[in-house]
mmCIF file of C-alpha atoms in Angstrom:
data_model
loop_
_atom_site.group_PDB
_atom_site.id
_atom_site.type_symbol
_atom_site.label_atom_id
_atom_site.label_comp_id
_atom_site.label_asym_id
_atom_site.label_seq_id
_atom_site.Cartn_x
_atom_site.Cartn_y
_atom_site.Cartn_z
ATOM 1 C CA MET A 1 0.000 0.000 0.000
ATOM 2 C CA SER A 2 1.086 3.567 -0.505
ATOM 3 C CA ASP A 3 0.392 6.651 1.573
ATOM 4 C CA GLN A 4 -2.444 7.478 -0.809
ATOM 5 C CA LEU A 5 -5.361 5.625 0.711
ATOM 6 C CA VAL A 6 -8.440 3.877 -0.520
ATOM 7 C CA ALA A 7 -11.275 5.856 1.062
ATOM 8 C CA GLU A 8 -13.941 3.362 0.067
ATOM 9 C CA PRO A 9 -13.290 -0.107 -1.313
ATOM 10 C CA ALA A 10 -14.254 -0.649 -4.902
ATOM 11 C CA THR A 11 -16.660 -3.355 -5.858
ATOM 12 C CA ALA A 12 -15.714 -6.428 -7.830
ATOM 13 C CA SER A 13 -17.309 -4.999 -10.960
ATOM 14 C CA ALA A 14 -15.817 -1.525 -10.807
ATOM 15 C CA PRO A 15 -12.239 -0.320 -10.969
ATOM 16 C CA PRO A 16 -10.671 0.675 -7.653
ATOM 17 C CA ARG A 17 -11.057 4.306 -6.747
ATOM 18 C CA THR A 18 -8.434 6.190 -4.771
ATOM 19 C CA VAL A 19 -9.433 9.394 -3.042
ATOM 20 C CA LYS A 20 -6.827 11.818 -1.840
ATOM 21 C CA ALA A 21 -9.118 13.178 0.852
ATOM 22 C CA ALA A 22 -8.890 9.907 2.730
ATOM 23 C CA GLY A 23 -5.151 10.385 3.039
ATOM 24 C CA ARG A 24 -5.842 13.443 5.174
ATOM 25 C CA VAL A 25 -7.495 11.432 7.942
ATOM 26 C CA PRO A 26 -5.288 12.307 10.934
ATOM 27 C CA VAL A 27 -3.681 9.073 11.989
ATOM 28 C CA LEU A 28 -4.068 9.836 15.703
ATOM 29 C CA TRP A 29 -7.838 9.891 15.225
ATOM 30 C CA LEU A 30 -7.591 6.502 13.537
ATOM 31 C CA ALA A 31 -5.588 5.243 16.516
ATOM 32 C CA LEU A 32 -8.224 6.594 18.910
ATOM 33 C CA LEU A 33 -10.935 4.903 16.852
ATOM 34 C CA ALA A 34 -9.241 1.500 16.956
ATOM 35 C CA ALA A 35 -7.022 1.261 20.019
ATOM 36 C CA PRO A 36 -9.494 1.581 22.948
ATOM 37 C CA ILE A 37 -10.755 -1.909 22.133
ATOM 38 C CA ALA A 38 -7.397 -3.189 23.403
ATOM 39 C CA MET A 39 -7.878 -1.230 26.628
ATOM 40 C CA GLY A 40 -11.289 -2.798 27.129
ATOM 41 C CA ALA A 41 -9.994 -6.253 26.283
ATOM 42 C CA ASN A 42 -7.134 -6.036 28.805
ATOM 43 C CA ALA A 43 -9.035 -4.314 31.614
ATOM 44 C CA PRO A 44 -9.892 -7.629 33.383
ATOM 45 C CA VAL A 45 -6.236 -8.768 33.628
ATOM 46 C CA LEU A 46 -5.720 -7.755 37.281
ATOM 47 C CA ILE A 47 -9.332 -8.008 38.469
ATOM 48 C CA LEU A 48 -10.301 -11.502 37.337
ATOM 49 C CA PRO A 49 -10.283 -12.915 40.903
ATOM 50 C CA GLY A 50 -12.498 -10.050 42.119
ATOM 51 C CA MET A 51 -14.852 -10.485 39.185
ATOM 52 C CA ALA A 52 -15.039 -14.202 39.910
ATOM 53 C CA ASP A 53 -15.835 -13.582 43.598
ATOM 54 C CA SER A 54 -18.528 -11.065 42.682
ATOM 55 C CA LEU A 55 -20.155 -13.499 40.270
ATOM 56 C CA GLY A 56 -19.678 -16.490 42.552
ATOM 57 C CA VAL A 57 -17.665 -18.485 40.021
ATOM 58 C CA PRO A 58 -14.067 -19.757 39.799
ATOM 59 C CA THR A 59 -11.466 -17.462 38.243
ATOM 60 C CA SER A 60 -11.187 -19.797 35.259
ATOM 61 C CA THR A 61 -14.924 -19.342 34.621
ATOM 62 C CA ALA A 62 -14.691 -15.561 34.879
ATOM 63 C CA THR A 63 -12.046 -15.768 32.149
ATOM 64 C CA TRP A 64 -14.935 -16.361 29.723
ATOM 65 C CA LEU A 65 -15.631 -12.630 29.926
ATOM 66 C CA VAL A 66 -12.248 -12.254 28.239
ATOM 67 C CA THR A 67 -12.530 -15.237 25.919
ATOM 68 C CA VAL A 68 -15.991 -14.293 24.630
ATOM 69 C CA PHE A 69 -14.797 -10.754 23.977
ATOM 70 C CA ALA A 70 -11.831 -12.041 21.977
ATOM 71 C CA TRP A 71 -14.004 -14.604 20.152
ATOM 72 C CA ALA A 72 -16.482 -11.905 19.127
ATOM 73 C CA MET A 73 -13.660 -9.709 17.876
ATOM 74 C CA THR A 74 -12.307 -12.682 15.961
ATOM 75 C CA VAL A 75 -15.534 -13.432 14.104
ATOM 76 C CA GLY A 76 -16.521 -9.775 13.915
ATOM 77 C CA SER A 77 -13.389 -8.757 12.009
ATOM 78 C CA PRO A 78 -14.143 -10.569 8.706
ATOM 79 C CA LEU A 79 -17.876 -9.847 9.013
ATOM 80 C CA CYS A 80 -17.171 -6.130 9.303
ATOM 81 C CA ALA A 81 -14.706 -6.389 6.430
ATOM 82 C CA GLY A 82 -17.506 -7.942 4.384
ATOM 83 C CA LEU A 83 -19.779 -5.040 5.334
ATOM 84 C CA ILE A 84 -17.118 -2.566 4.195
ATOM 85 C CA ARG A 85 -16.737 -4.411 0.915
ATOM 86 C CA GLN A 86 -20.500 -4.572 0.296
ATOM 87 C CA ARG A 87 -21.634 -1.198 1.638
ATOM 88 C CA GLY A 88 -18.573 0.966 2.255
ATOM 89 C CA LEU A 89 -16.903 2.561 5.233
ATOM 90 C CA ARG A 90 -19.748 4.823 6.384
ATOM 91 C CA PRO A 91 -22.293 2.072 7.134
ATOM 92 C CA ALA A 92 -19.567 -0.029 8.780
ATOM 93 C CA LEU A 93 -18.538 2.904 10.963
ATOM 94 C CA LEU A 94 -22.141 3.644 11.971
ATOM 95 C CA VAL A 95 -23.088 0.023 12.725
ATOM 96 C CA SER A 96 -19.872 -0.618 14.649
ATOM 97 C CA ALA A 97 -20.215 2.498 16.799
ATOM 98 C CA ALA A 98 -23.830 1.590 17.590
ATOM 99 C CA ALA A 99 -22.764 -1.927 18.608
ATOM 100 C CA VAL A 100 -20.069 -0.579 20.947
ATOM 101 C CA ALA A 101 -22.585 1.769 22.578
ATOM 102 C CA ALA A 102 -25.261 -0.929 22.941
ATOM 103 C CA GLY A 103 -22.860 -3.542 24.266
ATOM 104 C CA THR A 104 -21.469 -1.103 26.804
ATOM 105 C CA ALA A 105 -24.965 -0.299 28.056
ATOM 106 C CA VAL A 106 -25.680 -4.009 28.534
ATOM 107 C CA VAL A 107 -22.397 -4.679 30.353
ATOM 108 C CA THR A 108 -22.986 -1.885 32.858
ATOM 109 C CA THR A 109 -26.489 -3.076 33.777
ATOM 110 C CA ALA A 110 -26.459 -6.877 33.301
ATOM 111 C CA PRO A 111 -27.402 -8.663 36.538
ATOM 112 C CA TRP A 112 -26.320 -12.117 35.291
ATOM 113 C CA LEU A 113 -23.153 -13.516 33.792
ATOM 114 C CA PRO A 114 -24.832 -14.749 30.550
ATOM 115 C CA LEU A 115 -26.214 -11.264 29.856
ATOM 116 C CA ALA A 116 -22.853 -9.691 30.667
ATOM 117 C CA LEU A 117 -21.239 -12.100 28.214
ATOM 118 C CA THR A 118 -23.736 -11.008 25.567
ATOM 119 C CA GLY A 119 -22.891 -7.361 26.177
ATOM 120 C CA ARG A 120 -19.168 -8.082 25.930
ATOM 121 C CA ALA A 121 -19.721 -9.911 22.640
ATOM 122 C CA VAL A 122 -21.700 -7.018 21.131
ATOM 123 C CA GLN A 123 -19.027 -4.577 22.329
ATOM 124 C CA ALA A 124 -16.332 -6.659 20.697
ATOM 125 C CA VAL A 125 -18.088 -7.013 17.351
ATOM 126 C CA GLY A 126 -18.480 -3.247 17.245
ATOM 127 C CA GLY A 127 -14.857 -2.762 18.224
ATOM 128 C CA ALA A 128 -13.769 -5.139 15.481
ATOM 129 C CA GLY A 129 -15.648 -3.012 12.980
ATOM 130 C CA LEU A 130 -13.963 0.177 14.181
ATOM 131 C CA VAL A 131 -10.575 -1.522 13.905
ATOM 132 C CA ALA A 132 -11.403 -2.646 10.366
ATOM 133 C CA VAL A 133 -12.379 0.900 9.380
ATOM 134 C CA ALA A 134 -9.209 2.368 10.863
ATOM 135 C CA MET A 135 -6.907 -0.196 9.257
ATOM 136 C CA ASN A 136 -8.529 0.303 5.862
ATOM 137 C CA LEU A 137 -7.841 4.025 6.172
ATOM 138 C CA ALA A 138 -4.239 3.564 7.333
ATOM 139 C CA GLY A 139 -2.560 2.725 4.045
ATOM 140 C CA SER A 140 1.141 2.582 4.916
ATOM 141 C CA THR A 141 3.271 0.598 7.340
ATOM 142 C CA ARG A 142 4.210 3.782 9.193
ATOM 143 C CA ARG A 143 0.589 4.834 9.706
ATOM 144 C CA MET A 144 -0.387 1.255 10.538
ATOM 145 C CA GLY A 145 2.419 1.322 13.104
ATOM 146 C CA VAL A 146 0.835 4.306 14.840
ATOM 147 C CA ILE A 147 -2.461 2.427 15.105
ATOM 148 C CA THR A 148 -0.900 -0.787 16.405
ATOM 149 C CA ALA A 149 1.331 1.159 18.798
ATOM 150 C CA GLY A 150 -1.894 2.700 20.055
ATOM 151 C CA PHE A 151 -3.169 -0.837 20.640
ATOM 152 C CA GLY A 152 -0.077 -1.468 22.729
ATOM 153 C CA VAL A 153 -0.212 1.785 24.699
ATOM 154 C CA LEU A 154 -3.915 1.647 25.549
ATOM 155 C CA GLY A 155 -3.755 -2.110 25.964
ATOM 156 C CA ALA A 156 -0.901 -1.548 28.414
ATOM 157 C CA SER A 157 -2.943 0.913 30.450
ATOM 158 C CA GLY A 158 -5.968 -1.399 30.469
ATOM 159 C CA PRO A 159 -4.961 -3.712 33.345
ATOM 160 C CA LEU A 160 -3.980 -0.937 35.781
ATOM 161 C CA LEU A 161 -6.834 1.376 34.776
ATOM 162 C CA GLY A 162 -9.273 -1.518 35.068
ATOM 163 C CA SER A 163 -7.955 -2.264 38.543
ATOM 164 C CA LEU A 164 -8.277 1.380 39.617
ATOM 165 C CA LEU A 165 -11.838 1.659 38.308
ATOM 166 C CA ALA A 166 -12.800 -1.638 39.935
ATOM 167 C CA ASP A 167 -11.422 -0.495 43.291
ATOM 168 C CA ALA A 168 -12.992 2.967 43.059
ATOM 169 C CA VAL A 169 -16.388 2.074 41.579
ATOM 170 C CA SER A 170 -17.025 -1.395 40.129
ATOM 171 C CA TRP A 171 -15.449 -3.986 37.882
ATOM 172 C CA ARG A 172 -18.345 -3.379 35.500
ATOM 173 C CA LEU A 173 -17.096 0.138 34.861
ATOM 174 C CA ALA A 174 -13.718 -1.313 33.919
ATOM 175 C CA LEU A 175 -15.431 -3.259 31.133
ATOM 176 C CA THR A 176 -16.697 -0.069 29.475
ATOM 177 C CA LEU A 177 -13.276 1.298 28.508
ATOM 178 C CA SER A 178 -13.624 0.294 24.853
ATOM 179 C CA ALA A 179 -16.377 2.920 24.514
ATOM 180 C CA VAL A 180 -13.668 5.618 24.489
ATOM 181 C CA SER A 181 -13.368 4.873 20.755
ATOM 182 C CA LEU A 182 -16.749 6.557 20.225
ATOM 183 C CA LEU A 183 -15.029 9.918 20.726
ATOM 184 C CA ALA A 184 -13.259 9.505 17.375
ATOM 185 C CA THR A 185 -16.299 8.370 15.398
ATOM 186 C CA PRO A 186 -17.646 11.824 14.397
ATOM 187 C CA VAL A 187 -14.216 12.973 13.209
ATOM 188 C CA VAL A 188 -13.547 9.884 11.101
ATOM 189 C CA TRP A 189 -17.102 10.076 9.732
ATOM 190 C CA ARG A 190 -16.271 13.430 8.130
ATOM 191 C CA TYR A 191 -13.503 11.813 6.081
ATOM 192 C CA THR A 192 -15.665 9.037 4.661
ATOM 193 C CA ARG A 193 -18.330 9.274 1.995
ATOM 194 C CA ARG A 194 -21.265 7.301 0.700
ATOM 195 C CA THR A 195 -20.473 4.421 -1.622
ATOM 196 C CA PRO A 196 -22.848 2.707 -4.065
ATOM 197 C CA PRO A 197 -23.726 -0.820 -2.888
ATOM 198 C CA ALA A 198 -21.624 -3.610 -4.345
ATOM 199 C CA THR A 199 -23.114 -5.434 -7.304
ATOM 200 C CA THR A 200 -21.988 -8.792 -5.912
ATOM 201 C CA THR A 201 -24.171 -10.555 -3.350
ATOM 202 C CA PHE A 202 -23.015 -11.266 0.174
ATOM 203 C CA ASP A 203 -21.525 -14.752 0.513
ATOM 204 C CA ALA A 204 -23.520 -15.911 3.534
ATOM 205 C CA THR A 205 -22.329 -19.516 3.244
ATOM 206 C CA GLY A 206 -18.681 -18.497 3.248
ATOM 207 C CA ALA A 207 -19.248 -16.132 6.169
ATOM 208 C CA GLY A 208 -20.994 -18.856 8.164
ATOM 209 C CA LEU A 209 -18.191 -21.319 7.558
ATOM 210 C CA VAL A 210 -15.568 -18.766 8.626
ATOM 211 C CA VAL A 211 -17.476 -17.991 11.841
ATOM 212 C CA ALA A 212 -17.848 -21.718 12.563
ATOM 213 C CA LEU A 213 -14.153 -22.359 11.938
ATOM 214 C CA ALA A 214 -13.049 -19.478 14.170
ATOM 215 C CA SER A 215 -15.452 -20.576 16.910
ATOM 216 C CA ALA A 216 -14.095 -24.128 16.828
ATOM 217 C CA LEU A 217 -10.493 -22.927 16.993
ATOM 218 C CA VAL A 218 -11.250 -20.739 20.019
ATOM 219 C CA LEU A 219 -12.284 -23.881 21.927
ATOM 220 C CA VAL A 220 -9.067 -25.800 21.181
ATOM 221 C CA PRO A 221 -7.456 -25.077 24.611
ATOM 222 C CA THR A 222 -10.523 -26.249 26.559
ATOM 223 C CA ALA A 223 -11.677 -29.165 24.368
ATOM 224 C CA PRO A 224 -8.713 -30.007 22.126
ATOM 225 C CA LEU A 225 -9.932 -33.150 20.369
ATOM 226 C CA THR A 226 -13.528 -32.093 19.803
ATOM 227 C CA ALA A 227 -12.548 -28.588 18.708
ATOM 228 C CA ALA A 228 -9.827 -29.841 16.361
ATOM 229 C CA LEU A 229 -12.152 -32.355 14.703
ATOM 230 C CA THR A 230 -14.862 -29.708 14.360
ATOM 231 C CA ALA A 231 -12.384 -27.240 12.857
ATOM 232 C CA LEU A 232 -11.259 -29.846 10.350
ATOM 233 C CA ALA A 233 -14.858 -30.694 9.468
ATOM 234 C CA VAL A 234 -15.520 -27.006 8.771
ATOM 235 C CA ALA A 235 -12.223 -26.241 7.008
ATOM 236 C CA VAL A 236 -12.744 -28.815 4.258
ATOM 237 C CA PRO A 237 -16.105 -27.463 3.019
ATOM 238 C CA LEU A 238 -14.750 -23.909 3.402
ATOM 239 C CA VAL A 239 -11.879 -24.675 1.016
ATOM 240 C CA LEU A 240 -14.245 -26.367 -1.431
ATOM 241 C CA HIS A 241 -16.679 -23.450 -1.215
ATOM 242 C CA THR A 242 -13.841 -20.982 -1.872
ATOM 243 C CA ARG A 243 -12.864 -22.893 -4.999
ATOM 244 C CA ARG A 244 -16.437 -22.728 -6.279
ATOM 245 C CA HIS A 245 -16.751 -19.046 -5.339
ATOM 246 C CA PRO A 246 -13.277 -17.538 -5.808
ATOM 247 C CA ASP A 247 -14.557 -13.998 -5.233
ATOM 248 C CA GLY A 248 -16.662 -14.908 -2.212
ATOM 249 C CA PHE A 249 -16.257 -14.199 1.497
ATOM 250 C CA VAL A 250 -12.784 -15.792 1.467
ATOM 251 C CA PRO A 251 -11.162 -14.783 -1.845
ATOM 252 C CA ALA A 252 -9.308 -17.679 -3.443
ATOM 253 C CA VAL A 253 -6.399 -15.384 -4.262
ATOM 254 C CA LEU A 254 -5.639 -15.114 -0.538
ATOM 255 C CA LEU A 255 -5.491 -18.879 -0.050
ATOM 256 C CA ARG A 256 -2.965 -19.010 -2.902
ATOM 257 C CA SER A 257 -0.862 -16.184 -1.460
ATOM 258 C CA PRO A 258 2.193 -17.274 0.601
ATOM 259 C CA ALA A 259 2.469 -13.692 1.855
ATOM 260 C CA PHE A 260 -1.073 -13.758 3.271
ATOM 261 C CA ILE A 261 -0.912 -17.285 4.708
ATOM 262 C CA GLY A 262 2.520 -16.769 6.294
ATOM 263 C CA SER A 263 1.646 -13.345 7.702
ATOM 264 C CA ALA A 264 -1.684 -14.535 9.120
ATOM 265 C CA LEU A 265 -0.176 -17.589 10.836
ATOM 266 C CA LEU A 266 2.657 -15.576 12.350
ATOM 267 C CA ALA A 267 0.244 -12.911 13.576
ATOM 268 C CA CYS A 268 -1.854 -15.589 15.273
ATOM 269 C CA ALA A 269 1.212 -17.134 16.938
ATOM 270 C CA PHE A 270 2.570 -13.783 18.135
ATOM 271 C CA SER A 271 -0.834 -12.702 19.425
ATOM 272 C CA THR A 272 -1.448 -15.990 21.250
ATOM 273 C CA SER A 273 1.905 -15.700 23.007
ATOM 274 C CA TYR A 274 1.322 -12.063 23.944
ATOM 275 C CA PHE A 275 -2.162 -12.506 25.388
ATOM 276 C CA SER A 276 -1.160 -15.676 27.207
ATOM 277 C CA LEU A 277 1.736 -13.849 28.869
ATOM 278 C CA LEU A 278 -0.388 -10.770 29.544
ATOM 279 C CA PHE A 279 -2.793 -12.762 31.702
ATOM 280 C CA SER A 280 -0.197 -15.161 33.144
ATOM 281 C CA LEU A 281 2.556 -12.788 34.214
ATOM 282 C CA PRO A 282 0.716 -11.093 37.128
ATOM 283 C CA ARG A 283 0.083 -14.512 38.685
ATOM 284 C CA LEU A 284 3.623 -15.748 37.919
ATOM 285 C CA ILE A 285 5.220 -12.638 39.424
ATOM 286 C CA ALA A 286 3.016 -12.898 42.520
ATOM 287 C CA GLN A 287 4.003 -16.550 42.935
ATOM 288 C CA ARG A 288 7.727 -16.094 42.342
ATOM 289 C CA THR A 289 8.383 -12.699 43.965
ATOM 290 C CA PRO A 290 7.233 -10.759 47.061
ATOM 291 C CA TRP A 291 5.817 -7.935 44.912
ATOM 292 C CA SER A 292 2.451 -6.382 45.787
ATOM 293 C CA THR A 293 -0.478 -6.210 43.375
ATOM 294 C CA ASP A 294 0.075 -2.475 42.839
ATOM 295 C CA ALA A 295 3.762 -3.013 42.104
ATOM 296 C CA ILE A 296 2.923 -5.756 39.611
ATOM 297 C CA GLY A 297 0.319 -3.593 37.862
ATOM 298 C CA THR A 298 2.625 -0.587 37.668
ATOM 299 C CA GLY A 299 5.563 -2.684 36.491
ATOM 300 C CA GLN A 300 3.491 -4.356 33.822
ATOM 301 C CA LEU A 301 2.184 -0.978 32.647
ATOM 302 C CA VAL A 302 5.711 0.404 32.244
ATOM 303 C CA ALA A 303 6.878 -2.786 30.499
ATOM 304 C CA LEU A 304 4.006 -2.727 28.019
ATOM 305 C CA LEU A 305 4.394 0.991 27.317
ATOM 306 C CA VAL A 306 8.079 0.522 26.534
ATOM 307 C CA GLY A 307 7.284 -2.424 24.279
ATOM 308 C CA SER A 308 4.603 -0.415 22.474
ATOM 309 C CA ALA A 309 7.020 2.450 21.818
ATOM 310 C CA LEU A 310 9.627 0.006 20.515
ATOM 311 C CA SER A 311 7.021 -1.605 18.251
ATOM 312 C CA TRP A 312 6.324 1.744 16.586
ATOM 313 C CA LEU A 313 10.048 2.304 16.060
ATOM 314 C CA LEU A 314 10.341 -1.166 14.548
ATOM 315 C CA SER A 315 7.436 -0.642 12.161
ATOM 316 C CA ALA A 316 8.740 2.809 11.173
ATOM 317 C CA ALA A 317 12.176 1.348 10.415
ATOM 318 C CA SER A 318 10.893 -1.789 8.681
ATOM 319 C CA GLY A 319 11.267 -0.285 5.224
ATOM 320 C CA ARG A 320 14.970 0.389 5.770
ATOM 321 C CA LEU A 321 15.683 -2.889 7.550
ATOM 322 C CA GLY A 322 13.964 -5.107 4.985
ATOM 323 C CA HIS A 323 11.189 -7.628 5.528
ATOM 324 C CA ARG A 324 13.489 -10.633 6.033
ATOM 325 C CA THR A 325 15.509 -8.892 8.751
ATOM 326 C CA VAL A 326 12.399 -7.692 10.570
ATOM 327 C CA LEU A 327 10.865 -11.156 10.335
ATOM 328 C CA THR A 328 14.003 -12.758 11.794
ATOM 329 C CA VAL A 329 13.957 -10.320 14.722
ATOM 330 C CA LEU A 330 10.260 -10.921 15.384
ATOM 331 C CA ILE A 331 10.504 -14.717 15.271
ATOM 332 C CA THR A 332 13.605 -14.819 17.478
ATOM 333 C CA LEU A 333 12.179 -12.510 20.125
ATOM 334 C CA GLY A 334 8.776 -14.191 19.859
ATOM 335 C CA ALA A 335 10.326 -17.551 20.749
ATOM 336 C CA LEU A 336 12.436 -16.168 23.609
ATOM 337 C CA ALA A 337 9.577 -14.406 25.436
ATOM 338 C CA PRO A 338 7.497 -17.448 26.532
ATOM 339 C CA LEU A 339 10.630 -19.509 27.193
ATOM 340 C CA THR A 340 11.958 -16.819 29.531
ATOM 341 C CA ALA A 341 8.601 -16.471 31.285
ATOM 342 C CA ALA A 342 8.507 -20.209 31.937
ATOM 343 C CA LEU A 343 11.960 -20.264 33.581
ATOM 344 C CA ALA A 344 12.605 -16.822 35.095
ATOM 345 C CA THR A 345 12.169 -16.144 38.816
ATOM 346 C CA TRP A 346 13.371 -12.515 38.892
ATOM 347 C CA GLY A 347 10.586 -9.920 38.669
ATOM 348 C CA PRO A 348 12.289 -7.454 36.293
ATOM 349 C CA LEU A 349 13.180 -10.291 33.911
ATOM 350 C CA LEU A 350 9.572 -11.469 33.908
ATOM 351 C CA LEU A 351 8.456 -7.931 33.088
ATOM 352 C CA LEU A 352 11.002 -7.841 30.280
ATOM 353 C CA THR A 353 9.150 -10.742 28.675
ATOM 354 C CA ALA A 354 6.024 -8.547 28.647
ATOM 355 C CA THR A 355 7.984 -5.812 26.865
ATOM 356 C CA VAL A 356 9.250 -8.270 24.266
ATOM 357 C CA ALA A 357 5.838 -9.891 23.816
ATOM 358 C CA VAL A 358 4.040 -6.609 23.109
ATOM 359 C CA LEU A 359 6.888 -5.490 20.836
ATOM 360 C CA VAL A 360 6.574 -8.662 18.781
ATOM 361 C CA SER A 361 2.778 -8.703 18.742
ATOM 362 C CA THR A 362 2.044 -5.061 17.917
ATOM 363 C CA GLY A 363 5.115 -4.511 15.755
ATOM 364 C CA GLY A 364 4.380 -7.717 13.880
ATOM 365 C CA ASN A 365 0.760 -6.692 13.433
ATOM 366 C CA ALA A 366 1.794 -3.453 11.716
ATOM 367 C CA VAL A 367 4.415 -5.032 9.460
ATOM 368 C CA LEU A 368 2.530 -8.222 8.621
ATOM 369 C CA SER A 369 -0.872 -6.612 8.011
ATOM 370 C CA VAL A 370 0.492 -4.573 5.110
ATOM 371 C CA ARG A 371 2.279 -7.594 3.674
ATOM 372 C CA ALA A 372 -0.803 -9.800 4.063
ATOM 373 C CA ALA A 373 -2.835 -7.556 1.768
ATOM 374 C CA LYS A 374 -0.181 -6.999 -0.893
ATOM 375 C CA ASP A 375 -1.401 -9.769 -3.235
ATOM 376 C CA ALA A 376 -5.081 -8.842 -2.939
ATOM 377 C CA PRO A 377 -6.782 -6.819 -5.682
ATOM 378 C CA ASP A 378 -7.879 -3.382 -4.507
ATOM 379 C CA HIS A 379 -11.546 -4.340 -4.189
ATOM 380 C CA GLN A 380 -10.592 -7.314 -1.979
ATOM 381 C CA ARG A 381 -8.132 -5.460 0.239
ATOM 382 C CA PRO A 382 -10.685 -4.823 3.037
ATOM 383 C CA THR A 383 -11.417 -8.564 3.047
ATOM 384 C CA ALA A 384 -7.717 -9.417 3.241
ATOM 385 C CA ILE A 385 -7.239 -7.039 6.169
ATOM 386 C CA GLY A 386 -10.362 -8.381 7.892
ATOM 387 C CA LEU A 387 -9.223 -11.997 7.592
ATOM 388 C CA PHE A 388 -5.735 -11.056 8.771
ATOM 389 C CA VAL A 389 -7.218 -9.309 11.812
ATOM 390 C CA LEU A 390 -9.297 -12.447 12.419
ATOM 391 C CA CYS A 391 -6.084 -14.445 12.744
ATOM 392 C CA TYR A 392 -4.569 -11.848 15.062
ATOM 393 C CA GLN A 393 -7.699 -11.711 17.218
ATOM 394 C CA LEU A 394 -7.833 -15.494 17.318
ATOM 395 C CA GLY A 395 -4.671 -15.252 19.396
ATOM 396 C CA GLY A 396 -6.534 -12.865 21.674
ATOM 397 C CA ALA A 397 -9.022 -15.657 22.380
ATOM 398 C CA LEU A 398 -6.527 -18.513 22.581
ATOM 399 C CA GLY A 399 -4.057 -16.671 24.819
ATOM 400 C CA PRO A 400 -6.321 -16.053 27.852
ATOM 401 C CA ALA A 401 -7.729 -19.582 27.501
ATOM 402 C CA LEU A 402 -4.210 -21.017 27.617
ATOM 403 C CA ALA A 403 -3.383 -18.813 30.602
ATOM 404 C CA ALA A 404 -6.480 -20.072 32.409
ATOM 405 C CA LEU A 405 -5.542 -23.664 31.607
ATOM 406 C CA LEU A 406 -1.873 -23.431 32.592
ATOM 407 C CA VAL A 407 -1.668 -20.708 35.252
ATOM 408 C CA LEU A 408 -5.033 -19.274 36.373
ATOM 409 C CA LYS A 409 -6.327 -22.452 37.978
#
């Protein structure tokens, strides 16, 4: 992608249209539109035990408030990308903002866990749509780096801010932080325009198969055999459907693209590692050191902020370093982070793994997202970005589930 952005995706039957006005969308507004979802997702990190006590369930059960949020973001990402492709950015922005507002209202008033889970899911689907809009308006690795660094910065503040809000008011208030993104909606709206509906019909079968596949994969940590068999049973008809409908919900060109497949798999691996460490490290530090909860929260905040800043520097320098060099750095650091967390007993070293994990995850997201879409035709670029984000968000669902299975027992 270049710095000249695609304001509205073209349809399959029309040539792509670039609009210079879209390039003037201030990138900090795009970051504010997308990044608060990370703050809302990470807010429960330090308050899971308190949430569990309030709801009268084990901590591992309360983790479903995190897992459902990540699952809904996972399936919401390609669905919102499909909405952008079919109807344009304005309807996607409006629907997503409304979902965030509605989900937040439900979360703050729900008297039962199932209703709270529903509110979190609606919040997350809306947040996924706002992320999709922002990433489609980014255009370059540098601008994408600002957005993903925003994920890291606000995601880093989420655990401590969630803890402070829970102590001062209620844990429910901590789950409303993703609504901060609504502040950017009116500004971004001014930079979008109406787009004629796509002439192609929505591929409901392909969308359903993608949602089913993502849902099965989310359950792999808790029911490995059943989830794996279900995922396989869904993946086969999805591939066959894509061959019959090469311009459908999953474009066949993406399944033939090594750049997309490799980038998506790496993003999922990096994200899974990051979110697993994010939820595991507070418990590991508490078990292995005499640190207080406040010290752990503050230390983790500083570690994640440093990692987020480094991720922006990495994405900004990626053009000069070259893709192969950046990829080598990301893979090496990505392997060292969980290994160090498993063996280290010194608090600062454990926090260093958080810095490395967020550097790899957010920096990789910026670099790999641009590469993932490079083989897609212009009218399918929103779909490529949406499916890439699905893979990244899948790690956001798998990571907390793994943490609950291995550490948060």
